[in-house]
Amino acid sequence: MKIGYLGPKASFTYAAAYAAFPEIHHILIPFDTITEVIKNYETGLVDFAIVPVENSIEGSVHQTVDYLYLQADNIRAQAEIVQPIKQQLMGTDSTKRIDKIFSHPQAIAQSLKYLQTHFPKAKIESTDSTAYAAQFVAAHPDKPFAAIAPVASSLEYDLTIIAHDIQEIDENYTRFWILGKTRPQIKLPVSDQKITLALTLTDNQPGALYKALKIFSDFGINLSKIESRPLKTFLGEYFFLVDAVYSGDYIYLINALEKLGVTVKQLGKYKVYKM
């Protein structure tokens, strides 16, 4: 079985992929961007795709949720992996001057307070993944570069950790979705079961959001998240991303929402596993 993930090797997504599919006969295939991961799943190159969807400090990974709602058809999350995140500052030499720091935008945001305090003059540049940042720094040992990445990246690319656990908050977690046609068998502890729906409300209807949310209340369904995202059509037009703790059949919920004129896209019904 082939599993696509946001690479390169030793990224946080790789760790989630390996935790979910540790068997030696599974083939983990890295891709450079989240969009590439999902597109290669759509074309059938991989059987499952693993992508980050939300961080506890920085919120949703918009590249993931926007693609799944606005561009993808009939792609469902079949499982969720929750991973604790620890950010490390690393380079080829711990004594070398650092003029430029590379990492994924989420990792940069999670570590910004540390960077502003200790490296206020360093230029910060975004990369498509933390592991790619580490790989890039390792490929330029003569440059005053550093990367923010997981411990595994320092081992994979032979880098020295300059500062440990530089994220602003200790309770730092990222949710990863496993996209697929079937539910994978995962040998990790299960903490919950959830559904994720994307809702587009009828235009110019007073109380439309309230009426939609009341449906969840009427069904006794507890929401764990609601977020608005732009539809990328006109200013002021949004869809709403809703997570709910729920394990039953939700077809009646969807029918009730659609009777209100709400457009519903199902993004997944899945168990939540903790690393």
Tab-separated table of N, CA, C and O in Angstrom, residues 85-163:
chain	number	residue	atom	x	y	z
A	85	ILE	N	3.723	18.591	19.091
A	85	ILE	CA	4.694	19.266	18.232
A	85	ILE	C	5.738	19.983	19.080
A	85	ILE	O	5.404	20.807	19.935
A	86	LYS	N	6.992	19.658	18.818
A	86	LYS	CA	8.121	20.343	19.456
A	86	LYS	C	9.028	20.881	18.352
A	86	LYS	O	9.468	20.127	17.480
A	87	GLN	N	9.284	22.187	18.391
A	87	GLN	CA	10.093	22.824	17.357
A	87	GLN	C	11.538	23.018	17.845
A	87	GLN	O	11.755	23.500	18.957
A	88	GLN	N	12.487	22.660	16.979
A	88	GLN	CA	13.906	22.792	17.307
A	88	GLN	C	14.587	23.718	16.292
A	88	GLN	O	14.297	23.643	15.092
A	89	LEU	N	15.475	24.568	16.777
A	89	LEU	CA	16.291	25.389	15.884
A	89	LEU	C	17.588	24.640	15.618
A	89	LEU	O	18.274	24.224	16.564
A	90	MET	N	17.928	24.444	14.351
A	90	MET	CA	19.084	23.620	14.009
A	90	MET	C	19.886	24.212	12.860
A	90	MET	O	19.371	24.979	12.041
A	91	GLY	N	21.173	23.869	12.840
A	91	GLY	CA	22.064	24.336	11.782
A	91	GLY	C	23.230	23.390	11.630
A	91	GLY	O	23.332	22.375	12.332
A	92	THR	N	24.131	23.731	10.714
A	92	THR	CA	25.287	22.859	10.480
A	92	THR	C	26.357	23.032	11.550
A	92	THR	O	27.206	22.163	11.732
A	93	ASP	N	26.298	24.162	12.280
A	93	ASP	CA	27.307	24.450	13.303
A	93	ASP	C	26.673	25.344	14.363
A	93	ASP	O	26.168	26.426	14.049
A	94	SER	N	26.675	24.917	15.607
A	94	SER	CA	26.013	25.676	16.673
A	94	SER	C	26.716	26.986	16.999
A	94	SER	O	26.146	27.855	17.668
A	95	THR	N	27.955	27.140	16.546
A	95	THR	CA	28.708	28.370	16.866
A	95	THR	C	28.658	29.394	15.729
A	95	THR	O	29.140	30.515	15.891
A	96	LYS	N	28.064	29.018	14.604
A	96	LYS	CA	28.062	29.889	13.436
A	96	LYS	C	27.013	31.001	13.553
A	96	LYS	O	25.951	30.805	14.141
A	97	ARG	N	27.317	32.158	12.997
A	97	ARG	CA	26.365	33.262	12.952
A	97	ARG	C	25.149	32.847	12.123
A	97	ARG	O	25.260	32.143	11.118
A	98	ILE	N	23.954	33.288	12.551
A	98	ILE	CA	22.727	32.958	11.834
A	98	ILE	C	22.123	34.236	11.269
A	98	ILE	O	21.716	35.128	12.021
A	99	ASP	N	22.083	34.309	9.947
A	99	ASP	CA	21.505	35.471	9.281
A	99	ASP	C	20.143	35.181	8.669
A	99	ASP	O	19.371	36.106	8.392
A	100	LYS	N	19.844	33.891	8.443
A	100	LYS	CA	18.584	33.543	7.789
A	100	LYS	C	18.048	32.239	8.384
A	100	LYS	O	18.801	31.274	8.581
A	101	ILE	N	16.748	32.230	8.676
A	101	ILE	CA	16.105	31.060	9.291
A	101	ILE	C	14.963	30.606	8.396
A	101	ILE	O	14.103	31.408	8.003
A	102	PHE	N	14.934	29.308	8.113
A	102	PHE	CA	13.940	28.729	7.206
A	102	PHE	C	13.001	27.788	7.957
A	102	PHE	O	13.427	27.061	8.848
A	103	SER	N	11.733	27.782	7.565
A	103	SER	CA	10.800	26.774	8.075
A	103	SER	C	9.431	26.961	7.430
A	103	SER	O	9.191	27.920	6.691
A	104	HIS	N	8.546	26.028	7.742
A	104	HIS	CA	7.144	26.135	7.314
A	104	HIS	C	6.493	27.307	8.057
A	104	HIS	O	6.827	27.568	9.219
A	105	PRO	N	5.554	28.025	7.409
A	105	PRO	CA	4.919	29.182	8.067
A	105	PRO	C	4.321	28.880	9.430
A	105	PRO	O	4.390	29.710	10.340
A	106	GLN	N	3.737	27.697	9.606
A	106	GLN	CA	3.159	27.363	10.909
A	106	GLN	C	4.239	27.233	11.972
A	106	GLN	O	4.093	27.710	13.095
A	107	ALA	N	5.344	26.592	11.635
A	107	ALA	CA	6.439	26.438	12.596
A	107	ALA	C	7.048	27.789	12.949
A	107	ALA	O	7.412	28.043	14.106
A	108	ILE	N	7.167	28.657	11.960
A	108	ILE	CA	7.682	30.007	12.210
A	108	ILE	C	6.765	30.751	13.173
A	108	ILE	O	7.224	31.370	14.145
A	109	ALA	N	5.472	30.691	12.914
A	109	ALA	CA	4.513	31.393	13.773
A	109	ALA	C	4.533	30.844	15.195
A	109	ALA	O	4.430	31.599	16.166
A	110	GLN	N	4.684	29.534	15.327
A	110	GLN	CA	4.714	28.914	16.650
A	110	GLN	C	5.960	29.300	17.442
A	110	GLN	O	5.960	29.247	18.675
A	111	SER	N	7.023	29.699	16.737
A	111	SER	CA	8.311	29.990	17.375
A	111	SER	C	8.690	31.464	17.304
A	111	SER	O	9.819	31.835	17.643
A	112	LEU	N	7.765	32.311	16.879
A	112	LEU	CA	8.098	33.703	16.561
A	112	LEU	C	8.627	34.478	17.758
A	112	LEU	O	9.557	35.275	17.635
A	113	LYS	N	8.062	34.247	18.925
A	113	LYS	CA	8.498	34.971	20.119
A	113	LYS	C	9.971	34.684	20.410
A	113	LYS	O	10.749	35.600	20.712
A	114	TYR	N	10.359	33.421	20.298
A	114	TYR	CA	11.758	33.052	20.520
A	114	TYR	C	12.663	33.715	19.483
A	114	TYR	O	13.729	34.251	19.818
A	115	LEU	N	12.248	33.683	18.220
A	115	LEU	CA	13.068	34.253	17.155
A	115	LEU	C	13.243	35.757	17.329
A	115	LEU	O	14.341	36.292	17.134
A	116	GLN	N	12.174	36.443	17.689
A	116	GLN	CA	12.255	37.886	17.872
A	116	GLN	C	13.144	38.259	19.049
A	116	GLN	O	13.810	39.297	19.026
A	117	THR	N	13.192	37.400	20.061
A	117	THR	CA	14.021	37.667	21.244
A	117	THR	C	15.489	37.376	20.993
A	117	THR	O	16.369	38.162	21.369
A	118	HIS	N	15.776	36.249	20.339
A	118	HIS	CA	17.156	35.780	20.225
A	118	HIS	C	17.802	36.079	18.868
A	118	HIS	O	19.032	36.148	18.772
A	119	PHE	N	16.990	36.243	17.829
A	119	PHE	CA	17.539	36.510	16.495
A	119	PHE	C	16.746	37.625	15.817
A	119	PHE	O	16.165	37.429	14.736
A	120	PRO	N	16.691	38.798	16.436
A	120	PRO	CA	15.839	39.881	15.911
A	120	PRO	C	16.265	40.381	14.536
A	120	PRO	O	15.436	40.944	13.800
A	121	LYS	N	17.523	40.199	14.163
A	121	LYS	CA	18.009	40.705	12.880
A	121	LYS	C	18.025	39.637	11.787
A	121	LYS	O	18.311	39.948	10.625
A	122	ALA	N	17.736	38.411	12.144
A	122	ALA	CA	17.755	37.330	11.156
A	122	ALA	C	16.568	37.441	10.216
A	122	ALA	O	15.446	37.740	10.638
A	123	LYS	N	16.793	37.174	8.939
A	123	LYS	CA	15.716	37.139	7.964
A	123	LYS	C	15.021	35.777	8.035
A	123	LYS	O	15.686	34.739	8.137
A	124	ILE	N	13.700	35.798	7.995
A	124	ILE	CA	12.936	34.557	8.117
A	124	ILE	C	12.268	34.257	6.779
A	124	ILE	O	11.589	35.116	6.215
A	125	GLU	N	12.462	33.040	6.288
A	125	GLU	CA	11.887	32.652	5.001
A	125	GLU	C	11.064	31.379	5.136
A	125	GLU	O	11.448	30.440	5.839
A	126	SER	N	9.930	31.341	4.438
A	126	SER	CA	9.015	30.206	4.496
A	126	SER	C	9.426	29.111	3.507
A	126	SER	O	9.918	29.398	2.410
A	127	THR	N	9.189	27.882	3.911
A	127	THR	CA	9.379	26.725	3.035
A	127	THR	C	8.110	25.886	3.074
A	127	THR	O	7.222	26.104	3.903
A	128	ASP	N	8.028	24.894	2.187
A	128	ASP	CA	6.812	24.080	2.108
A	128	ASP	C	6.679	23.084	3.254
A	128	ASP	O	5.591	22.575	3.507
A	129	SER	N	7.781	22.789	3.945
A	129	SER	CA	7.712	21.902	5.109
A	129	SER	C	8.915	22.163	6.004
A	129	SER	O	9.925	22.732	5.559
A	130	THR	N	8.807	21.748	7.259
A	130	THR	CA	9.927	21.895	8.187
A	130	THR	C	11.110	21.031	7.753
A	130	THR	O	12.267	21.450	7.838
A	131	ALA	N	10.826	19.826	7.303
A	131	ALA	CA	11.904	18.927	6.898
A	131	ALA	C	12.632	19.455	5.670
A	131	ALA	O	13.849	19.299	5.544
A	132	TYR	N	11.894	20.074	4.743
A	132	TYR	CA	12.568	20.666	3.581
A	132	TYR	C	13.509	21.777	4.029
A	132	TYR	O	14.609	21.934	3.464
A	133	ALA	N	13.099	22.569	5.027
A	133	ALA	CA	13.961	23.630	5.550
A	133	ALA	C	15.265	23.036	6.077
A	133	ALA	O	16.360	23.548	5.798
A	134	ALA	N	15.159	21.944	6.831
A	134	ALA	CA	16.355	21.281	7.365
A	134	ALA	C	17.223	20.731	6.241
A	134	ALA	O	18.459	20.853	6.266
A	135	GLN	N	16.587	20.130	5.253
A	135	GLN	CA	17.327	19.587	4.108
A	135	GLN	C	18.065	20.703	3.359
A	135	GLN	O	19.229	20.533	2.953
A	136	PHE	N	17.411	21.844	3.199
A	136	PHE	CA	18.008	22.978	2.491
A	136	PHE	C	19.220	23.522	3.250
A	136	PHE	O	20.269	23.802	2.657
A	137	VAL	N	19.074	23.662	4.569
A	137	VAL	CA	20.181	24.169	5.385
A	137	VAL	C	21.367	23.206	5.321
A	137	VAL	O	22.526	23.625	5.196
A	138	ALA	N	21.080	21.910	5.381
A	138	ALA	CA	22.159	20.912	5.316
A	138	ALA	C	22.889	20.955	3.975
A	138	ALA	O	24.084	20.660	3.901
A	139	ALA	N	22.171	21.338	2.924
A	139	ALA	CA	22.774	21.396	1.589
A	139	ALA	C	23.619	22.653	1.388
A	139	ALA	O	24.309	22.764	0.366
A	140	HIS	N	23.566	23.583	2.336
A	140	HIS	CA	24.340	24.825	2.229
A	140	HIS	C	25.146	25.051	3.514
A	140	HIS	O	24.921	26.012	4.248
A	141	PRO	N	26.096	24.155	3.793
A	141	PRO	CA	26.840	24.229	5.071
A	141	PRO	C	27.715	25.476	5.206
A	141	PRO	O	28.078	25.842	6.326
A	142	ASP	N	28.018	26.125	4.089
A	142	ASP	CA	28.881	27.305	4.146
A	142	ASP	C	28.102	28.598	4.367
A	142	ASP	O	28.696	29.671	4.508
A	143	LYS	N	26.774	28.505	4.401
A	143	LYS	CA	25.932	29.691	4.550
A	143	LYS	C	25.503	29.872	6.012
A	143	LYS	O	25.387	28.894	6.760
A	144	PRO	N	25.236	31.127	6.430
A	144	PRO	CA	24.782	31.377	7.813
A	144	PRO	C	23.288	31.104	7.970
A	144	PRO	O	22.500	31.983	8.292
A	145	PHE	N	22.895	29.859	7.719
A	145	PHE	CA	21.490	29.455	7.693
A	145	PHE	C	21.151	28.582	8.906
A	145	PHE	O	22.007	27.878	9.450
A	146	ALA	N	19.861	28.611	9.283
A	146	ALA	CA	19.324	27.700	10.299
A	146	ALA	C	17.915	27.314	9.900
A	146	ALA	O	17.295	27.978	9.056
A	147	ALA	N	17.406	26.256	10.493
A	147	ALA	CA	16.054	25.778	10.196
A	147	ALA	C	15.312	25.496	11.493
A	147	ALA	O	15.920	25.185	12.518
A	148	ILE	N	14.000	25.608	11.423
A	148	ILE	CA	13.134	25.167	12.516
A	148	ILE	C	12.473	23.877	12.042
A	148	ILE	O	11.790	23.869	11.008
A	149	ALA	N	12.683	22.797	12.777
A	149	ALA	CA	12.210	21.485	12.330
A	149	ALA	C	12.192	20.532	13.523
A	149	ALA	O	12.700	20.848	14.603
A	150	PRO	N	11.616	19.329	13.341
A	150	PRO	CA	11.607	18.351	14.435
A	150	PRO	C	12.971	17.712	14.657
A	150	PRO	O	13.852	17.791	13.797
A	151	VAL	N	13.119	17.071	15.804
A	151	VAL	CA	14.371	16.375	16.136
A	151	VAL	C	14.753	15.389	15.040
A	151	VAL	O	15.933	15.266	14.674
A	152	ALA	N	13.763	14.693	14.487
A	152	ALA	CA	14.047	13.696	13.452
A	152	ALA	C	14.762	14.303	12.255
A	152	ALA	O	15.590	13.644	11.615
A	153	SER	N	14.473	15.563	11.953
A	153	SER	CA	15.135	16.220	10.825
A	153	SER	C	16.613	16.450	11.106
A	153	SER	O	17.452	16.352	10.210
A	154	SER	N	16.961	16.763	12.353
A	154	SER	CA	18.375	16.959	12.688
A	154	SER	C	19.141	15.653	12.523
A	154	SER	O	20.301	15.651	12.089
A	155	LEU	N	18.504	14.535	12.844
A	155	LEU	CA	19.147	13.229	12.698
A	155	LEU	C	19.245	12.829	11.226
A	155	LEU	O	20.274	12.333	10.771
A	156	GLU	N	18.179	13.070	10.480
A	156	GLU	CA	18.126	12.684	9.077
A	156	GLU	C	19.131	13.465	8.233
A	156	GLU	O	19.748	12.910	7.319
A	157	TYR	N	19.303	14.765	8.545
A	157	TYR	CA	20.131	15.633	7.698
A	157	TYR	C	21.419	16.078	8.401
A	157	TYR	O	22.086	16.993	7.934
A	158	ASP	N	21.750	15.402	9.505
A	158	ASP	CA	23.027	15.603	10.198
A	158	ASP	C	23.234	17.071	10.591
A	158	ASP	O	24.272	17.667	10.304
A	159	LEU	N	22.231	17.622	11.258
A	159	LEU	CA	22.302	19.001	11.732
A	159	LEU	C	22.431	19.022	13.250
A	159	LEU	O	22.024	18.077	13.938
A	160	THR	N	22.969	20.109	13.766
A	160	THR	CA	23.129	20.293	15.204
A	160	THR	C	21.970	21.127	15.741
A	160	THR	O	21.635	22.170	15.170
A	161	ILE	N	21.362	20.673	16.828
A	161	ILE	CA	20.287	21.449	17.441
A	161	ILE	C	20.901	22.596	18.245
A	161	ILE	O	21.677	22.384	19.170
A	162	ILE	N	20.524	23.801	17.870
A	162	ILE	CA	21.039	25.015	18.505
A	162	ILE	C	20.191	25.395	19.713
A	162	ILE	O	20.701	25.847	20.730
A	163	ALA	N	18.877	25.207	19.604
A	163	ALA	CA	17.956	25.514	20.707
A	163	ALA	C	16.804	24.524	20.678
A	163	ALA	O	16.244	24.241	19.615
